[in-house]
Short mmCIF file of C-alpha atoms in Angstrom, two decimals:
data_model
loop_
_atom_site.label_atom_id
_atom_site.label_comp_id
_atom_site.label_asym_id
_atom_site.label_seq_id
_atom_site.Cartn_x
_atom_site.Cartn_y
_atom_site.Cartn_z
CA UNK Q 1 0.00 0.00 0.00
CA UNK Q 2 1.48 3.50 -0.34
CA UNK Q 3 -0.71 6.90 -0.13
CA UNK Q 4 -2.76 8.18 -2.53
CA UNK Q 5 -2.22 11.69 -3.82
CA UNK Q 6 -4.58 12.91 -1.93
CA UNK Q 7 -3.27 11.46 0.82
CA UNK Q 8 0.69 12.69 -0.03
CA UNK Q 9 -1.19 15.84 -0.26
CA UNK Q 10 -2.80 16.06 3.44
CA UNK Q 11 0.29 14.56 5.01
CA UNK Q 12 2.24 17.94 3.55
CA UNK Q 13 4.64 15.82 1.42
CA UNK Q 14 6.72 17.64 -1.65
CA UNK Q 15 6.80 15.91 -5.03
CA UNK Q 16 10.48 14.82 -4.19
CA UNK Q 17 9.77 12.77 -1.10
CA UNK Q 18 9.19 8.86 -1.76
CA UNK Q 19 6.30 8.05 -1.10
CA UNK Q 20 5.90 5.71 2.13
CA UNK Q 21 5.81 1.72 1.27
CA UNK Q 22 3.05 -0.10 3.65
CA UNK Q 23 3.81 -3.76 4.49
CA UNK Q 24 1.11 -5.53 6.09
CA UNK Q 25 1.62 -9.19 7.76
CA UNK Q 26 -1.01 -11.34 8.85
CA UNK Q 27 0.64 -11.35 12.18
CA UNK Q 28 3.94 -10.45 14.32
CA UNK Q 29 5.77 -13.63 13.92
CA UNK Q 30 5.07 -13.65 10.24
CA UNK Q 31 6.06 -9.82 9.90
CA UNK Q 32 9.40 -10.66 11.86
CA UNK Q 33 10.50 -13.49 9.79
CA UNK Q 34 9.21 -11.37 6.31
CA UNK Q 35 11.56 -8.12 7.85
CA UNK Q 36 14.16 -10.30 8.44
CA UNK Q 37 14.29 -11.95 5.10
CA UNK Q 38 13.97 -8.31 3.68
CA UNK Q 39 16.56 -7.47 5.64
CA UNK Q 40 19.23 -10.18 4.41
CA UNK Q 41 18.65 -9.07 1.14
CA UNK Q 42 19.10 -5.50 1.52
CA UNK Q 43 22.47 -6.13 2.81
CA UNK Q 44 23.12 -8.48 0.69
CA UNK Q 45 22.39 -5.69 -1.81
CA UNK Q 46 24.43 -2.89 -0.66
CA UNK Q 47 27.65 -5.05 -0.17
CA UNK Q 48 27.12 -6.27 -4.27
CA UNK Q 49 27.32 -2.36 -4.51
CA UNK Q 50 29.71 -0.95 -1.87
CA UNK Q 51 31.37 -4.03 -1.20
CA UNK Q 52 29.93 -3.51 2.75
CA UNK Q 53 26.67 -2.42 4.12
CA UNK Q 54 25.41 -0.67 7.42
CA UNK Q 55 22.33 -1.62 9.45
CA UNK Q 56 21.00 0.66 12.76
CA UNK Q 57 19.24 -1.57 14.86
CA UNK Q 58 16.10 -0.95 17.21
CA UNK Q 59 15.16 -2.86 20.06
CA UNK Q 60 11.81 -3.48 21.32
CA UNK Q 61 10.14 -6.95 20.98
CA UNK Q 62 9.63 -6.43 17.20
CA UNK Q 63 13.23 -5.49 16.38
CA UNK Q 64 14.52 -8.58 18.27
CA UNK Q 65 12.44 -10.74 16.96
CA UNK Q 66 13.75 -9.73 13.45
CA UNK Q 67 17.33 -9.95 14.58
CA UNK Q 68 16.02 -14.02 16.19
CA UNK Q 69 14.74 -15.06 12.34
CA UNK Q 70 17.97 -13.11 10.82
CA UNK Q 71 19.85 -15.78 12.89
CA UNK Q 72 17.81 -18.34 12.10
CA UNK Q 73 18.51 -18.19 8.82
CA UNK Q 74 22.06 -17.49 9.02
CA UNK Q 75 21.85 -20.89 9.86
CA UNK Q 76 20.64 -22.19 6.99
CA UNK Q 77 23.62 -22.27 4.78
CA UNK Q 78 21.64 -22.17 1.32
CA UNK Q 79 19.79 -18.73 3.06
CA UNK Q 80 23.04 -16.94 4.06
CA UNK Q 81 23.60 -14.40 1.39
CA UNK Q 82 25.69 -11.94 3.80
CA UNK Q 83 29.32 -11.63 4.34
CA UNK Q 84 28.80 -10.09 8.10
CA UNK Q 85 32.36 -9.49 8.51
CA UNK Q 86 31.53 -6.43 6.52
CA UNK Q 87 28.68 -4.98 7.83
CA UNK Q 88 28.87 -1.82 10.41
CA UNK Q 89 26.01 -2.33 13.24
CA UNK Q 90 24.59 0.92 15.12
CA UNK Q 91 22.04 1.44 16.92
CA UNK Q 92 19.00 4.08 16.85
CA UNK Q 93 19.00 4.84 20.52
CA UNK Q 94 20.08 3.07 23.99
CA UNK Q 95 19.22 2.93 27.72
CA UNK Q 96 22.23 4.97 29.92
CA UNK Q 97 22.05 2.11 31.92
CA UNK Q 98 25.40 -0.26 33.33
CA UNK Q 99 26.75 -2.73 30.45
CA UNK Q 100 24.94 -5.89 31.71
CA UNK Q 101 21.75 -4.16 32.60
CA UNK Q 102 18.83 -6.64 30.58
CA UNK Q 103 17.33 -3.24 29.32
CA UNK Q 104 20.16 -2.44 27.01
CA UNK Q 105 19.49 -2.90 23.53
CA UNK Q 106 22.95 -4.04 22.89
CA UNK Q 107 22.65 -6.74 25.11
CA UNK Q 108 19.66 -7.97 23.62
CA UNK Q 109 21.02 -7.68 19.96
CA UNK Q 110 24.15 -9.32 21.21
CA UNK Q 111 22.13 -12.46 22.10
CA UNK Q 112 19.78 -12.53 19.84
CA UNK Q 113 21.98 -12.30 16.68
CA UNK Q 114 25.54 -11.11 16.90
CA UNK Q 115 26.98 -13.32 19.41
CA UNK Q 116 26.47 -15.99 16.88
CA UNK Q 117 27.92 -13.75 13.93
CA UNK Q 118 31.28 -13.40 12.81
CA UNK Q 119 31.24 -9.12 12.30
CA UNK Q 120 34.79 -8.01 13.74
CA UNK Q 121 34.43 -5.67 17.04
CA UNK Q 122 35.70 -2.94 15.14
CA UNK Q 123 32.11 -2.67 13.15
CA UNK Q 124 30.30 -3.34 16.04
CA UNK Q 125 29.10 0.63 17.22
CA UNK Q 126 27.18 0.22 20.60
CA UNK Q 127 26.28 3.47 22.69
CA UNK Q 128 28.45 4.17 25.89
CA UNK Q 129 26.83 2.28 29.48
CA UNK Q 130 26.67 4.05 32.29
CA UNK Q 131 29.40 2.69 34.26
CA UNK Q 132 31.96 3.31 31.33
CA UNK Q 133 34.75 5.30 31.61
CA UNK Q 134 32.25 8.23 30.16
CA UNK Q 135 30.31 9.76 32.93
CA UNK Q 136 26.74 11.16 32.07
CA UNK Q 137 24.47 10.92 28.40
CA UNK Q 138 25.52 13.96 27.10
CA UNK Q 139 29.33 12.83 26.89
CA UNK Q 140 28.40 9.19 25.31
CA UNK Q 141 26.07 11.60 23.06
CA UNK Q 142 29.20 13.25 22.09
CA UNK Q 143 31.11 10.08 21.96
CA UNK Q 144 28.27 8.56 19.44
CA UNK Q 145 28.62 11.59 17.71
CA UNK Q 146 32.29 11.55 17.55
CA UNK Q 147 31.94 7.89 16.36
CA UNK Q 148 29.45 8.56 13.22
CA UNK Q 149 32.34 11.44 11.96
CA UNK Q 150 35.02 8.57 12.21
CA UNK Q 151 33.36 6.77 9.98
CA UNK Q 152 31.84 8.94 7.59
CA UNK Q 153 33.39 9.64 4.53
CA UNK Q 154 35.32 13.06 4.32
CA UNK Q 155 33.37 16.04 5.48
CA UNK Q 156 30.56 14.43 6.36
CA UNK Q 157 29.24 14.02 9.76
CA UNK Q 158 27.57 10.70 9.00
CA UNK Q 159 28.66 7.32 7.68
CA UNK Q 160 26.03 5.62 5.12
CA UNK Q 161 23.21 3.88 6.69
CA UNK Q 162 22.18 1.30 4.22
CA UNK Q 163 18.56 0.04 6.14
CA UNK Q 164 17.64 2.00 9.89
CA UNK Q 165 15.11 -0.31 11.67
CA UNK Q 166 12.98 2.01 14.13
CA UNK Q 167 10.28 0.72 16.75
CA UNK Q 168 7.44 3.04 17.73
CA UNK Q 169 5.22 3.33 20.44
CA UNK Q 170 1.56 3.87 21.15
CA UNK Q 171 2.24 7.20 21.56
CA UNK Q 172 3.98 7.83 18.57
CA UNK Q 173 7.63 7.84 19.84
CA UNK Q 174 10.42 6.23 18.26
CA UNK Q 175 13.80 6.18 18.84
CA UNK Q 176 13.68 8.05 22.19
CA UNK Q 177 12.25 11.08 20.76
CA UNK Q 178 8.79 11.46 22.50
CA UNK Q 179 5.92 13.89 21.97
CA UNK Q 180 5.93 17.36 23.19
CA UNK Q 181 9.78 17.01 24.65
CA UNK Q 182 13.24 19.17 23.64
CA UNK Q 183 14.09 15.95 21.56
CA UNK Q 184 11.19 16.47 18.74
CA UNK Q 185 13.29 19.57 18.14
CA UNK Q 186 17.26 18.92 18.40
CA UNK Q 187 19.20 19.29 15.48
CA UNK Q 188 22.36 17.30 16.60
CA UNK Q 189 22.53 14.18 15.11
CA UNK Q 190 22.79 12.57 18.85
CA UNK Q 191 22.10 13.53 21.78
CA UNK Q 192 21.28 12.68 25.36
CA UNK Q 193 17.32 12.32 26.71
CA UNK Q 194 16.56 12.40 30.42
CA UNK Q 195 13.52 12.45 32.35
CA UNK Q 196 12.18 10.17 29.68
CA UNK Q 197 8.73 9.18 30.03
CA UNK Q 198 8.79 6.06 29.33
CA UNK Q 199 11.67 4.18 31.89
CA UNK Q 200 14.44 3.94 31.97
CA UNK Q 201 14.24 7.80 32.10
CA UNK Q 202 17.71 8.56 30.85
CA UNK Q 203 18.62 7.48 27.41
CA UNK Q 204 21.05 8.11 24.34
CA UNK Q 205 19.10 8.70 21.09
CA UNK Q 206 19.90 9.43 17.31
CA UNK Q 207 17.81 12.88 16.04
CA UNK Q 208 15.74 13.49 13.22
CA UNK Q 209 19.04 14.84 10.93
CA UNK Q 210 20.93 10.81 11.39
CA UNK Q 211 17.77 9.05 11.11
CA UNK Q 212 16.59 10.89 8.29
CA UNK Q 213 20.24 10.45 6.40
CA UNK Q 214 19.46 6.83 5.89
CA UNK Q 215 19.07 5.23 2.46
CA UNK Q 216 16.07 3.60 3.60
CA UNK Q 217 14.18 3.44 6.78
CA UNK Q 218 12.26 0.80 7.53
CA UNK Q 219 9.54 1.46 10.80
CA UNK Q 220 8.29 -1.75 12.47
CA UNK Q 221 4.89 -2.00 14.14
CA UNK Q 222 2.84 -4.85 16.11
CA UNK Q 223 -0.47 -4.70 17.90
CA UNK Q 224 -3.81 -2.93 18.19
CA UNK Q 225 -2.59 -0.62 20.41
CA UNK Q 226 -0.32 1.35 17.88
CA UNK Q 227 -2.92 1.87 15.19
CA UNK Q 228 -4.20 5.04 16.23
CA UNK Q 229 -0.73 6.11 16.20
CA UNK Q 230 0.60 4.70 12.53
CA UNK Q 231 -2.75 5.74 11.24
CA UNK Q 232 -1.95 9.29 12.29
CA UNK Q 233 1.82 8.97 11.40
CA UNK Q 234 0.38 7.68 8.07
CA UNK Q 235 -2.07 10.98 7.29
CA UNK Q 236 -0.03 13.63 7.93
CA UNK Q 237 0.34 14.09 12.08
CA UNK Q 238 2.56 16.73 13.48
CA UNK Q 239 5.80 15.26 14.41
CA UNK Q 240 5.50 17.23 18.29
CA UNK Q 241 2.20 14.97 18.43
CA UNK Q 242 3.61 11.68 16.56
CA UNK Q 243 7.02 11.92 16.41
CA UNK Q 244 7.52 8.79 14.10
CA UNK Q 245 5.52 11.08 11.32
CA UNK Q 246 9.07 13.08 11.26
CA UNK Q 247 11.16 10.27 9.57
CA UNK Q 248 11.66 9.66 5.90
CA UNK Q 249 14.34 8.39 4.17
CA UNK Q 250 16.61 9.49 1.32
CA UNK Q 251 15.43 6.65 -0.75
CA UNK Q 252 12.58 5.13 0.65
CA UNK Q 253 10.52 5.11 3.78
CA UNK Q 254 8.69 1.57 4.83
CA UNK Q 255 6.20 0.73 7.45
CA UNK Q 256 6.16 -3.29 8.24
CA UNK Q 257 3.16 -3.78 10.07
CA UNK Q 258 0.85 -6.50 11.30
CA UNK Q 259 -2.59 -6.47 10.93
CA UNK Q 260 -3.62 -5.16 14.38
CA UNK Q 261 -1.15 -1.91 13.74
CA UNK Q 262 -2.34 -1.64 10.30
CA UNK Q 263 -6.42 -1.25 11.91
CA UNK Q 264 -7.01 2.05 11.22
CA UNK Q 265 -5.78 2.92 8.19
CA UNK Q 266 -7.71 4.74 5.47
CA UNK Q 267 -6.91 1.09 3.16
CA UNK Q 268 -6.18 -1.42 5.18
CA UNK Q 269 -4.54 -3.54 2.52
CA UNK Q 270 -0.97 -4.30 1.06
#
């Protein structure tokens, strides 16, 4: 499904923008496995082109679940179509929480797919814990940061990202960038969120000007409970309202959703 004109139209979108690409699976386990699959092949794609690729993961149950069917079929030799020594991981946003807390979405990741990987520790990017040798969110922000300019290409702030997986939540947030706080309106490409609403309150988060550098961004959605939400994203919301409305990438912008999250829009069909 993607929008109708008049749709494009009411959601504010210039001629330029690609138009959003909806997905809709029958059901979460069935959109994890499809996004997964998906996901191999972008890869696959961008290394036949750039001889590596870049992923930024999300967490959430959705995003791990992807990252569980990734390594399931990394484990089917005829399915493995990826060289991962050559793929750069990052991550959309993190919990400032110790380095074996269970709420870090590097841990997670790490167990649910890259422990059983072969990508060198040199690709791996993960955000700075909080009992690090860096002291407080804004310096891992700035360490992030500082990380993205290393390995960008010359005078660029921000390396390629091939495919950015984001989560989203009831709400509308995604990333860590919730409605109606500072972070719907920072123009760093990183930068540190506290008094979060949603716990843990203090978090490290990519802004709108990294996610929206991405070649493609790809925003994954389960359940009833976020329709109201994607339907709004979907038809033109304010970004200070829904704050997943604000992304869109360079080269194409895809919502993966089950059929509860896909209840309430205008078409409810792929």
């Amino acid at each position: 499904m993607s929008l109708s004109p008049g749709d494009r139209a009411a959601a504010g979108l210039p001629d330029d923008v690609p138009t959003p690409q909806v997905v809709i699976e029958p059901d979460a386990d069935r959109l994890a496995r499809a996004v997964a699959e998906a996901l191999v092949a972008r890869l696959a794609a961008a290394q036949a082109v750039h001889g590596e690729a870049s992923v930024v993961l999300t967490g959430g149950g959705i995003g791990i679940a992807v990252l569980e069917h990734v390594a399931g079929l990394v484990a089917e030799p005829v399915r493995e179509t990826v060289d991962w020594t050559k793929v750069h991981v990052w991550w959309g946003d993190e919990r400032f929480v110790p380095a074996g807390s269970d709420e870090r979405n590097e841990g997670q990741a790490r167990r649910a797919l890259l422990d059983s990987l072969d990508v060198p520790d040199f690709r791996v990017h993960p955000m700075a814990p909080s009992d690090g040798d860096i002291g407080s969110p804004e310096e891992a922000a700035e360490d992030y940061a500082a990380e993205l300019r290393e390995y960008a290409a010359e005078g660029q702030e921000l390396p390629r990202f091939d495919v950015l997986l984001l989560g989203m939540g009831p709400e509308g947030h995604t990333a860590s960038i919730f409605p109606g706080t500072p972070a719907v309106r920072d123009d760093r490409p990183v930068f540190a969120v506290r008094d979060c609403p949603k716990p843990p309150p203090t978090r490290v988060s990519l802004g709108y000007r990294a996610i929206n550098s991405a070649e493609e961004i790809w925003v994954l959605a389960t359940g009833k409970a976020k329709a109201p939400a994607v339907a709004k994203a979907l038809t033109g919301a304010d970004p200070e309202e829904i704050p997943v409305a604000g992304v869109r990438g360079t080269r194409a912008t895809r919502w993966l959703l089950d059929a509860g999250a896909a209840a309430e829009l205008p078409r409810a069909e792929s």
